[in-house]
Coordinates of C-alpha atoms and ligand atoms in Angstrom, one line a residue:
M112 CA -136.5 -48.4 -39.0
S113 CA -138.1 -49.9 -35.3
S114 CA -136.6 -48.0 -32.4
P115 CA -133.2 -50.3 -30.5
Q116 CA -135.2 -52.8 -28.2
Y117 CA -131.7 -53.4 -26.1
D118 CA -128.3 -51.1 -26.1
V119 CA -126.6 -53.6 -27.0
I120 CA -126.2 -57.2 -28.8
V121 CA -123.3 -58.8 -28.9
V122 CA -123.5 -62.0 -31.1
G123 CA -121.2 -65.1 -29.9
G124 CA -120.5 -66.3 -26.6
G125 CA -117.2 -67.5 -26.3
P126 CA -115.2 -65.9 -24.3
A127 CA -114.3 -62.0 -26.4
G128 CA -118.4 -62.1 -26.2
S129 CA -119.8 -62.9 -23.1
T130 CA -116.9 -60.2 -21.6
V131 CA -118.1 -57.5 -23.7
S132 CA -122.6 -58.4 -22.2
T133 CA -120.9 -59.0 -18.2
L134 CA -119.6 -55.6 -18.7
V135 CA -121.7 -53.6 -19.9
S136 CA -124.9 -55.4 -18.6
K137 CA -122.6 -54.3 -15.0
A138 CA -123.4 -50.9 -16.2
G139 CA -126.7 -51.3 -16.3
H140 CA -128.1 -51.6 -19.3
R141 CA -129.7 -53.6 -21.9
V142 CA -128.5 -56.8 -23.8
L143 CA -128.9 -59.1 -25.9
L144 CA -126.3 -62.1 -26.5
L145 CA -127.4 -64.4 -29.2
E146 CA -125.0 -68.0 -29.5
K147 CA -124.9 -70.1 -32.3
E148 CA -124.6 -73.7 -30.2
K149 CA -125.9 -75.5 -27.3
F150 CA -123.3 -74.5 -24.6
P151 CA -120.7 -76.2 -23.6
R152 CA -119.3 -76.2 -27.1
Y153 CA -115.4 -77.6 -27.4
Q154 CA -113.0 -74.3 -29.4
I155 CA -109.5 -75.3 -29.4
G156 CA -107.6 -72.1 -27.3
E157 CA -107.0 -73.9 -24.2
S158 CA -103.3 -72.1 -22.9
L159 CA -104.7 -69.1 -20.6
L160 CA -102.4 -65.7 -20.0
P161 CA -102.6 -64.5 -16.5
A162 CA -103.9 -60.8 -18.0
T163 CA -106.8 -62.5 -18.5
V164 CA -106.5 -64.9 -15.7
H165 CA -105.9 -61.7 -12.6
G166 CA -107.3 -59.0 -15.0
V167 CA -110.0 -59.4 -17.0
I168 CA -111.7 -62.2 -14.9
P169 CA -111.5 -60.7 -11.7
I170 CA -113.7 -57.8 -13.2
L171 CA -116.2 -60.1 -14.4
G172 CA -116.7 -60.9 -11.0
V173 CA -115.9 -65.0 -12.5
E174 CA -112.8 -66.2 -9.9
K175 CA -114.3 -67.8 -7.7
E176 CA -115.8 -69.4 -10.6
V177 CA -112.9 -71.0 -12.1
A178 CA -110.8 -71.0 -9.9
E179 CA -111.8 -73.6 -8.7
A180 CA -113.0 -75.1 -11.6
G181 CA -109.6 -77.3 -10.6
F182 CA -108.3 -75.8 -14.1
T183 CA -104.1 -77.1 -14.1
V184 CA -101.9 -74.5 -13.0
K185 CA -100.0 -72.5 -15.6
R186 CA -96.6 -71.6 -14.0
G187 CA -95.1 -70.2 -17.2
G188 CA -93.4 -71.9 -20.5
T189 CA -91.2 -74.3 -21.8
F190 CA -89.1 -73.8 -25.1
K191 CA -87.5 -76.4 -27.1
W192 CA -86.7 -73.5 -29.8
G193 CA -84.2 -71.7 -31.0
K194 CA -80.3 -72.1 -31.7
R195 CA -80.5 -74.4 -28.0
P196 CA -81.3 -77.7 -27.9
E197 CA -82.2 -78.5 -24.7
P198 CA -85.3 -77.0 -23.4
W199 CA -85.6 -73.8 -21.6
T200 CA -88.3 -72.1 -19.4
F201 CA -89.6 -69.0 -18.2
E202 CA -91.8 -68.4 -15.3
F203 CA -94.0 -65.4 -15.2
A204 CA -93.1 -64.8 -11.8
V205 CA -89.8 -63.6 -12.5
S206 CA -91.9 -60.1 -13.1
S207 CA -92.6 -57.4 -10.6
K208 CA -96.0 -56.8 -12.6
M209 CA -97.4 -60.2 -11.9
P210 CA -96.0 -60.7 -8.5
G211 CA -96.8 -63.5 -5.9
P212 CA -100.3 -65.1 -6.3
T213 CA -100.5 -62.9 -9.7
S214 CA -98.0 -65.2 -11.4
F215 CA -99.9 -67.9 -12.8
A216 CA -102.1 -68.8 -15.9
Y217 CA -104.5 -71.5 -16.0
Q218 CA -104.7 -74.0 -18.9
V219 CA -108.4 -74.8 -19.2
E220 CA -111.0 -77.4 -21.4
R221 CA -112.8 -74.6 -23.7
M222 CA -115.8 -75.9 -23.3
K223 CA -115.8 -75.1 -19.4
F224 CA -113.9 -72.3 -19.2
D225 CA -116.1 -70.6 -22.0
D226 CA -119.7 -72.4 -19.7
I227 CA -118.8 -70.5 -16.7
L228 CA -118.0 -67.6 -18.6
L229 CA -121.7 -67.8 -20.4
R230 CA -123.6 -68.7 -17.4
N231 CA -120.9 -65.8 -15.5
A232 CA -122.4 -63.4 -18.0
R233 CA -126.2 -64.8 -17.6
K234 CA -126.0 -64.5 -13.8
H235 CA -125.5 -60.4 -13.9
G236 CA -128.1 -59.1 -16.3
V237 CA -128.1 -60.2 -19.6
E238 CA -130.3 -62.5 -21.6
V239 CA -128.1 -65.1 -22.9
R240 CA -129.6 -66.9 -26.7
E241 CA -128.1 -70.5 -27.4
E242 CA -128.6 -72.4 -30.6
S243 CA -129.1 -68.6 -32.0
S244 CA -127.6 -68.0 -35.1
V245 CA -126.6 -64.8 -37.0
V246 CA -127.9 -64.4 -40.2
K247 CA -127.9 -60.8 -40.9
A248 CA -126.8 -57.2 -39.8
I249 CA -129.8 -55.2 -40.1
T250 CA -128.6 -51.5 -41.0
D251 CA -130.0 -48.0 -41.6
E252 CA -130.4 -46.0 -44.5
T253 CA -127.1 -44.3 -43.5
G254 CA -125.4 -47.9 -43.6
R255 CA -125.0 -47.7 -39.4
V256 CA -125.6 -51.6 -37.8
R257 CA -129.1 -51.3 -36.2
G258 CA -129.8 -54.6 -35.1
V259 CA -129.2 -58.2 -36.5
H260 CA -131.9 -61.1 -38.4
Y261 CA -131.7 -64.7 -36.0
K262 CA -132.1 -68.0 -37.1
D263 CA -133.5 -70.2 -33.7
S264 CA -133.3 -73.1 -33.5
D265 CA -136.5 -74.1 -34.7
G266 CA -135.5 -72.6 -38.5
K267 CA -137.8 -68.9 -37.0
V268 CA -136.7 -65.5 -38.5
H269 CA -136.9 -63.0 -35.8
E270 CA -135.1 -59.8 -35.5
V271 CA -133.4 -57.6 -33.0
F272 CA -132.2 -54.1 -32.6
A273 CA -130.1 -52.1 -30.3
R274 CA -127.8 -49.2 -29.7
Y275 CA -124.7 -50.7 -30.1
V276 CA -123.9 -54.1 -32.4
V277 CA -120.4 -56.5 -31.0
D278 CA -119.2 -59.2 -33.3
S279 CA -117.6 -61.6 -31.3
S280 CA -118.6 -64.5 -33.6
G281 CA -115.2 -65.3 -33.9
N282 CA -113.0 -66.7 -36.8
T283 CA -115.4 -68.3 -38.8
S284 CA -117.8 -64.3 -38.5
R285 CA -118.5 -62.6 -41.5
L286 CA -120.7 -60.0 -40.1
F287 CA -117.8 -58.1 -39.3
K288 CA -117.4 -56.8 -42.8
A289 CA -121.7 -55.0 -42.0
S290 CA -118.7 -52.4 -39.8
G291 CA -116.8 -51.8 -43.2
A292 CA -114.0 -53.2 -42.5
E293 CA -112.2 -56.3 -45.0
R294 CA -109.8 -59.2 -43.4
H295 CA -106.6 -59.0 -44.6
Y296 CA -104.8 -62.5 -43.9
S297 CA -100.7 -62.0 -43.2
P298 CA -98.2 -63.1 -45.5
F299 CA -96.0 -64.0 -42.8
F300 CA -98.3 -66.7 -40.7
R301 CA -99.6 -69.4 -43.6
N302 CA -99.4 -72.4 -41.5
L303 CA -102.2 -74.9 -40.6
A304 CA -102.2 -77.0 -37.1
L305 CA -103.8 -80.6 -37.0
F306 CA -104.3 -81.2 -32.7
T307 CA -106.1 -83.6 -31.0
Y308 CA -106.0 -84.8 -27.5
F309 CA -104.4 -88.5 -25.5
E310 CA -104.8 -90.0 -22.4
G311 CA -101.7 -90.7 -20.0
A312 CA -99.2 -88.6 -21.4
G313 CA -95.9 -88.1 -19.5
R314 CA -95.9 -84.5 -17.8
L315 CA -92.4 -82.2 -17.7
P316 CA -90.8 -82.9 -13.9
A317 CA -92.0 -80.4 -10.9
P318 CA -91.9 -77.5 -10.6
N319 CA -93.8 -76.9 -14.6
A320 CA -95.5 -79.9 -14.8
G321 CA -98.9 -77.2 -15.6
N322 CA -96.5 -75.2 -18.3
I323 CA -97.4 -75.8 -21.9
F324 CA -94.7 -77.2 -24.0
S325 CA -93.8 -76.1 -27.0
V326 CA -91.4 -77.7 -29.0
A327 CA -90.0 -77.0 -32.8
F328 CA -89.4 -79.5 -35.6
E329 CA -88.2 -79.4 -39.3
H330 CA -91.9 -79.5 -40.2
G331 CA -92.9 -77.1 -38.0
W332 CA -93.3 -77.0 -33.9
F333 CA -95.7 -78.8 -31.8
W334 CA -97.4 -77.7 -28.1
F335 CA -98.3 -79.8 -25.2
I336 CA -101.1 -78.5 -23.6
P337 CA -101.8 -80.7 -19.9
L338 CA -104.9 -80.0 -19.7
S339 CA -105.6 -82.2 -16.8
P340 CA -103.5 -84.9 -14.9
D341 CA -104.7 -87.1 -18.0
L342 CA -105.9 -85.0 -20.7
T343 CA -103.7 -83.5 -22.9
S344 CA -103.5 -81.0 -25.5
V345 CA -101.7 -82.0 -29.3
G346 CA -101.1 -79.9 -32.3
A347 CA -98.4 -80.5 -34.8
V348 CA -98.1 -76.8 -36.4
V349 CA -97.2 -76.6 -39.9
H350 CA -95.8 -75.2 -43.3
Q351 CA -98.9 -75.4 -45.4
D352 CA -97.0 -77.6 -47.1
S353 CA -98.0 -80.6 -45.4
A354 CA -101.5 -79.7 -46.7
E355 CA -102.4 -83.0 -48.0
L356 CA -101.4 -85.6 -45.7
V357 CA -102.2 -83.4 -43.1
Q358 CA -106.3 -83.7 -44.8
G359 CA -106.0 -86.9 -46.6
D360 CA -104.9 -88.6 -43.9
P361 CA -104.3 -87.0 -39.9
D362 CA -103.6 -90.4 -38.9
E363 CA -100.7 -90.8 -40.5
A364 CA -99.3 -87.3 -40.4
M365 CA -99.6 -87.5 -36.5
R366 CA -97.0 -90.6 -36.3
R367 CA -94.9 -88.9 -38.6
F368 CA -94.8 -85.5 -37.1
I369 CA -94.3 -87.1 -33.8
D370 CA -91.5 -89.8 -35.0
A371 CA -89.9 -87.1 -36.2
C372 CA -90.1 -84.8 -33.2
P373 CA -88.6 -87.0 -30.0
R374 CA -89.1 -85.1 -27.5
I375 CA -92.2 -84.5 -27.9
K376 CA -92.5 -88.8 -29.0
D377 CA -91.0 -88.9 -25.2
I378 CA -93.6 -87.0 -23.2
L379 CA -95.7 -89.1 -24.7
G380 CA -95.0 -92.3 -24.2
D381 CA -97.2 -95.0 -23.4
A382 CA -100.1 -92.1 -24.0
K383 CA -103.4 -93.5 -26.1
R384 CA -105.5 -90.9 -28.0
I385 CA -108.3 -90.5 -27.6
T386 CA -111.2 -91.5 -29.7
E387 CA -114.6 -90.5 -28.2
G388 CA -116.1 -87.6 -27.7
P389 CA -115.8 -84.0 -28.5
Y390 CA -111.6 -84.9 -28.0
G391 CA -112.0 -87.7 -30.3
S392 CA -110.6 -86.8 -33.1
Y393 CA -108.7 -85.1 -34.8
R394 CA -109.6 -81.6 -35.8
V395 CA -107.5 -78.9 -38.9
R396 CA -107.0 -74.9 -38.6
K397 CA -105.5 -73.2 -41.3
D398 CA -106.0 -69.2 -42.4
W399 CA -106.1 -68.0 -38.4
S400 CA -103.7 -65.5 -38.8
Y401 CA -105.4 -62.0 -39.6
C402 CA -106.7 -58.4 -39.0
N403 CA -109.4 -56.3 -40.4
S404 CA -108.5 -52.8 -41.9
R405 CA -110.6 -51.4 -38.5
F406 CA -112.0 -52.9 -35.5
S407 CA -115.1 -50.9 -35.7
G408 CA -117.8 -49.1 -37.9
P409 CA -121.6 -47.0 -37.3
G410 CA -123.3 -49.0 -35.0
M411 CA -120.6 -51.7 -34.8
V412 CA -117.6 -53.0 -32.5
L413 CA -115.7 -56.2 -33.5
V414 CA -113.7 -58.2 -30.7
G415 CA -111.9 -61.6 -29.8
D416 CA -111.5 -63.5 -33.6
S417 CA -114.3 -61.4 -35.7
A418 CA -111.3 -58.5 -35.4
C419 CA -108.2 -60.1 -35.4
F420 CA -105.8 -63.3 -34.5
V421 CA -101.9 -63.5 -34.6
D422 CA -101.3 -67.4 -34.9
P423 CA -101.2 -70.3 -31.5
V424 CA -97.7 -69.8 -30.1
F425 CA -97.7 -68.3 -27.0
S426 CA -101.5 -68.4 -26.2
S427 CA -102.8 -64.7 -26.9
G428 CA -106.0 -64.9 -28.7
V429 CA -107.5 -65.4 -25.3
H430 CA -106.2 -62.4 -23.8
L431 CA -106.8 -60.5 -27.4
A432 CA -110.9 -61.8 -26.9
T433 CA -110.9 -60.8 -23.3
Y434 CA -108.7 -57.7 -23.5
G435 CA -110.4 -56.2 -26.6
G436 CA -114.0 -56.8 -24.8
L437 CA -113.0 -54.9 -21.7
L438 CA -111.8 -53.0 -24.1
A439 CA -115.2 -52.1 -26.3
A440 CA -117.1 -52.2 -22.9
R441 CA -115.4 -49.5 -21.9
S442 CA -116.2 -47.6 -25.5
I443 CA -119.9 -49.2 -25.5
N444 CA -120.8 -47.3 -21.8
G445 CA -118.7 -44.6 -22.4
C446 CA -120.9 -43.7 -25.1
L447 CA -124.2 -45.4 -24.0
A448 CA -123.8 -43.1 -20.7
G449 CA -123.1 -39.8 -23.0
T450 CA -119.6 -39.4 -20.6
V451 CA -117.9 -39.4 -24.2
D452 CA -118.8 -39.1 -27.8
E453 CA -118.4 -42.2 -30.1
D454 CA -115.3 -41.2 -32.2
A455 CA -113.1 -40.6 -29.4
A456 CA -114.4 -43.9 -27.7
F457 CA -114.4 -46.4 -30.2
A458 CA -110.2 -44.5 -31.6
E459 CA -109.6 -44.8 -27.2
F460 CA -110.3 -48.7 -28.1
E461 CA -108.8 -49.5 -31.2
K462 CA -105.7 -47.7 -30.8
R463 CA -105.5 -49.5 -27.4
Y464 CA -106.5 -52.9 -29.4
R465 CA -103.8 -52.4 -32.3
R466 CA -101.7 -51.7 -30.0
E467 CA -101.5 -55.1 -27.9
Y468 CA -102.2 -57.2 -31.2
G469 CA -99.2 -55.5 -32.8
L470 CA -96.5 -56.5 -30.2
F471 CA -97.6 -59.9 -30.3
H472 CA -97.5 -59.6 -34.1
E473 CA -94.7 -58.2 -34.1
F474 CA -92.4 -59.7 -31.6
L475 CA -93.7 -63.5 -32.9
I476 CA -92.3 -62.5 -35.9
G477 CA -88.4 -62.6 -35.3
F478 CA -89.1 -65.5 -32.5
Y479 CA -89.8 -68.0 -36.0
D480 CA -86.3 -67.2 -35.9
M481 CA -84.8 -70.4 -35.1
N482 CA -81.5 -69.5 -35.9
K483 CA -81.7 -67.5 -32.5
S484 CA -80.5 -68.7 -29.1
E485 CA -83.4 -67.5 -26.1
D486 CA -81.4 -64.0 -25.0
S487 CA -81.8 -62.9 -28.5
Y488 CA -85.5 -63.7 -28.1
F489 CA -86.0 -61.8 -24.4
W490 CA -83.8 -58.8 -26.0
Q491 CA -86.4 -58.9 -28.9
A492 CA -89.2 -58.9 -26.5
R493 CA -88.7 -55.3 -24.8
K494 CA -87.5 -53.7 -27.9
V495 CA -90.8 -54.6 -29.5
S496 CA -92.1 -53.2 -25.9
E497 CA -89.6 -50.5 -25.4
S498 CA -89.9 -51.4 -21.8
A499 CA -88.3 -50.5 -19.3
S500 CA -87.8 -53.9 -17.8
N501 CA -85.1 -55.8 -18.2
D502 CA -84.7 -58.1 -21.1
V503 CA -85.7 -61.5 -19.6
E504 CA -88.9 -59.3 -17.8
A505 CA -90.0 -57.3 -21.0
F506 CA -89.8 -61.1 -22.3
V507 CA -92.1 -62.3 -19.6
E508 CA -94.5 -59.4 -19.6
L509 CA -95.2 -59.4 -23.6
V510 CA -95.9 -63.2 -23.6
G511 CA -98.1 -62.2 -19.8
G512 CA -100.4 -60.4 -21.7
V513 CA -99.9 -57.6 -19.4
A514 CA -96.1 -55.5 -21.0
S515 CA -99.8 -52.6 -22.2
N516 CA -99.6 -51.9 -18.3
D517 CA -103.4 -51.3 -19.1
L518 CA -105.7 -54.0 -16.9
R519 CA -106.9 -53.0 -14.0
L520 CA -106.0 -55.4 -10.9
T521 CA -107.1 -54.1 -7.2
A522 CA -106.9 -55.0 -3.7
D523 CA -109.8 -56.6 -3.1
D524 CA -109.9 -58.5 -6.1
L525 CA -106.2 -59.7 -5.4
A526 CA -106.9 -60.7 -2.5
A527 CA -110.2 -63.5 -3.8
T528 CA -107.2 -64.5 -6.6
V529 CA -105.1 -65.5 -3.7
E530 CA -107.8 -67.2 -1.3
S531 CA -109.8 -69.1 -3.7
V532 CA -106.1 -70.2 -4.8
E533 CA -104.8 -71.1 -1.2
H534 CA -107.5 -73.8 -1.5
K535 CA -106.8 -75.1 -4.6
P536 CA -104.1 -78.4 -4.6
G537 CA -101.5 -77.6 -6.5
G538 CA -102.4 -73.6 -6.5
A539 CA -99.4 -71.1 -7.4
A540 CA -100.0 -69.0 -4.5
N541 CA -98.4 -69.5 -1.8
G542 CA -101.3 -68.1 -0.2
T543 CA -102.1 -68.2 3.7
V544 CA -99.2 -65.6 4.3
L545 CA -100.2 -63.6 1.4
T546 CA -104.0 -64.1 2.6
R547 CA -103.5 -62.7 5.7
M548 CA -100.9 -59.9 4.6
L549 CA -103.6 -58.7 1.7
K550 CA -106.7 -58.9 4.0
A551 CA -105.3 -57.0 7.6
G552 CA -103.4 -54.8 5.0
A553 CA -106.3 -53.7 2.9
G554 CA -105.9 -51.3 -0.1
L555 CA -101.9 -49.7 0.9
Q556 CA -100.6 -53.1 0.4
G557 CA -102.0 -55.1 -1.9
R558 CA -100.8 -51.9 -4.1
A559 CA -96.7 -52.5 -3.1
L560 CA -97.1 -55.8 -4.4
L561 CA -98.5 -54.9 -7.5
G562 CA -96.5 -51.5 -7.8
S563 CA -96.6 -50.0 -10.8
R564 CA -100.2 -52.3 -12.2
S565 CA -102.0 -50.0 -10.3
G566 CA -104.0 -47.1 -11.8
E567 CA -103.9 -48.6 -14.7
G568 CA -105.4 -47.4 -17.8
A569 CA -104.6 -44.0 -17.7
A570 CA -104.2 -42.2 -20.8
L571 CA -101.9 -42.7 -24.0
E572 CA -101.7 -39.2 -24.0
P573 CA -102.5 -36.4 -22.1
G574 CA -105.5 -34.6 -21.8
G575 CA -106.1 -38.4 -23.0
L576 CA -109.4 -40.8 -21.9
R577 CA -107.9 -42.7 -19.0
A578 CA -109.8 -46.1 -17.7
S579 CA -112.9 -45.1 -14.6
D580 CA -111.9 -46.4 -11.3
D581 CA -114.4 -48.6 -11.8
G582 CA -112.7 -49.9 -15.1
L583 CA -115.7 -50.2 -16.5
S584 CA -115.7 -46.8 -18.7
W585 CA -114.0 -44.1 -20.3
V586 CA -113.4 -41.3 -18.6
R587 CA -111.0 -37.9 -20.0
S588 CA -108.4 -37.3 -18.1
Ligands
FAD702 P1 -114.2 -67.5 -30.1 O1 -114.0 -68.4 -29.1 O2 -114.5 -68.7 -31.3 O3 -117.0 -67.8 -30.1 C1 -117.0 -67.5 -31.1 C2 -118.6 -67.7 -30.7 O4 -119.2 -67.1 -31.8 C3 -118.8 -69.5 -30.6 O5 -119.0 -69.6 -29.4 C4 -119.1 -69.6 -32.0 O6 -120.9 -70.5 -32.5 C5 -120.5 -68.0 -32.3 N1 -120.8 -68.3 -33.2 C6 -120.7 -68.4 -34.6 N2 -120.8 -68.0 -35.2 C7 -122.6 -67.1 -34.9 C8 -123.5 -66.4 -35.5 N3 -124.0 -65.9 -36.3 N4 -124.1 -66.3 -34.2 C9 -123.9 -66.6 -33.2 N5 -122.6 -67.2 -32.7 C10 -122.1 -67.0 -33.6 N6 -105.6 -68.7 -28.3 C11 -105.1 -69.1 -26.7 O7 -105.6 -67.9 -25.7 N7 -104.0 -69.7 -26.9 C12 -103.8 -71.2 -26.3 O8 -103.6 -71.5 -26.8 C13 -104.7 -71.0 -28.1 N8 -104.6 -72.0 -28.9 C14 -105.3 -71.6 -30.3 C15 -104.5 -72.9 -31.4 C16 -105.1 -72.2 -32.5 C17 -104.6 -73.8 -33.6 C18 -105.4 -70.8 -33.3 C19 -106.4 -72.0 -34.9 C20 -106.1 -70.8 -32.4 C21 -105.9 -70.8 -31.0 N9 -106.5 -69.9 -30.4 C22 -105.1 -70.3 -28.8 C23 -106.8 -68.5 -30.4 C24 -108.3 -68.9 -29.8 O9 -108.9 -70.1 -30.0 C25 -109.1 -67.9 -29.9 O10 -108.8 -66.1 -30.5 C26 -110.5 -67.4 -29.7 O11 -111.3 -68.6 -28.7 C27 -111.4 -66.3 -29.2 O12 -112.4 -65.7 -28.6 P2 -113.6 -65.3 -29.3 O13 -114.5 -65.3 -28.2 O14 -112.8 -64.4 -29.9 O15 -113.8 -66.2 -30.4

């Protein structure tokens, strides 16, 4: 068996792959990222959570580019859901874990967002090869993964070796099987989604115009995501009973679903469906809800949709992908530096990743019960996350991705975020005062603002692993 050419090979350049590759490269290791497509490429998953925007993105060092991309600011979510006939709205700002300038996320065109993250990986020293499709893992006589075969754009097959291979090739991954994992599909989340794009749709009244609008109706529920002043992502998540109609005549299916959902029909108004370019078709996804029996195997780590995904409601996909990427990078960096042994490092990765996945999974099962009031959903979130916050805060923290207290923000990160948001039209922060305050007060004020979020990544149990001060590795507590 050849010796490693790379420390790490990352397969797939979505949010999971860009995150893990950047953070391993930042720790000084040699990383190759292989991506099947030429970026920018289309992907669904447009509504982000504050944990990604203010937790992971600053650690990746890409907050300025993301803030300047002109993405829609999302202050929370508006739901027509459960027993209440009128829509109800939650704001991230109600939680002290997402104070002031961190109490928002973005609605993103994934073509642009993923491209920013992939270019950032390259900027941080990752060797990125696009149009390079991994076809097979290379294993040694013990079954440990040692590298991969990939096909370039000319169809030529190459062999590359590394100490670790990360599979972040998304929901279509087959590579994950080389880790020994099996994929278990959820018996509960068995819907399908039909989605497309409109121009000229209405908006929720201010200040909620940037919110995701989720509307339950007799066949399931709709998402309505304002991606720019003119562009809106609209998707119907419906029971598999509608599969024949959706796959046979998606235009007719969408028309019927919209007609059956007056609030979506109203807000769409005279909007026109886009019929050209990457947003010009109907797209269908199903069988998205699964969790693998393990998230790593000898020489291989699984991150993002390659490992697990719950359901589109509450937009947890990119959060799980980027948070999983951060956890995987800490484990790989710890192993490569020799500060933690492999079993402990990957057990830590899996424990924390599964815990976050589990929070969303358990909460969302209860959330699909439409016979409840929003107060019951809030209470359920507090129960699931075992939070000490009140019910509403616990709900907002869970759906903001910060329930696990595991994302590290520093005062400097916060100041940079405030500054970039302040210069953005319609930015969510009352920036001027906060920027001056943070800049003048340096660490202390920032940490006070962050409250319990400072010092995150603490050990889960006495003597366990905690995040290193730079957030890039594990150390013994
Ligand atoms: P991906 O983004 O899929 O990236 C994987 C990359 O790997 C791709 O670029 C692909 O080209 C590449 N690749 C694949 N195979 C190979 C190969 N063999 N070799 C090399 N490269 C390869 N999430 C949210 O956060 N918010 C939402 O609003 C949301 N809505 C959703 C709606 C629906 C209907 C569904 C199904 C999902 C939704 N998600 C949402 C989830 C989100 O799409 C995913 O969780 C997220 O894209 C996962 O990121 P990733 O990096 O793991 O995978």
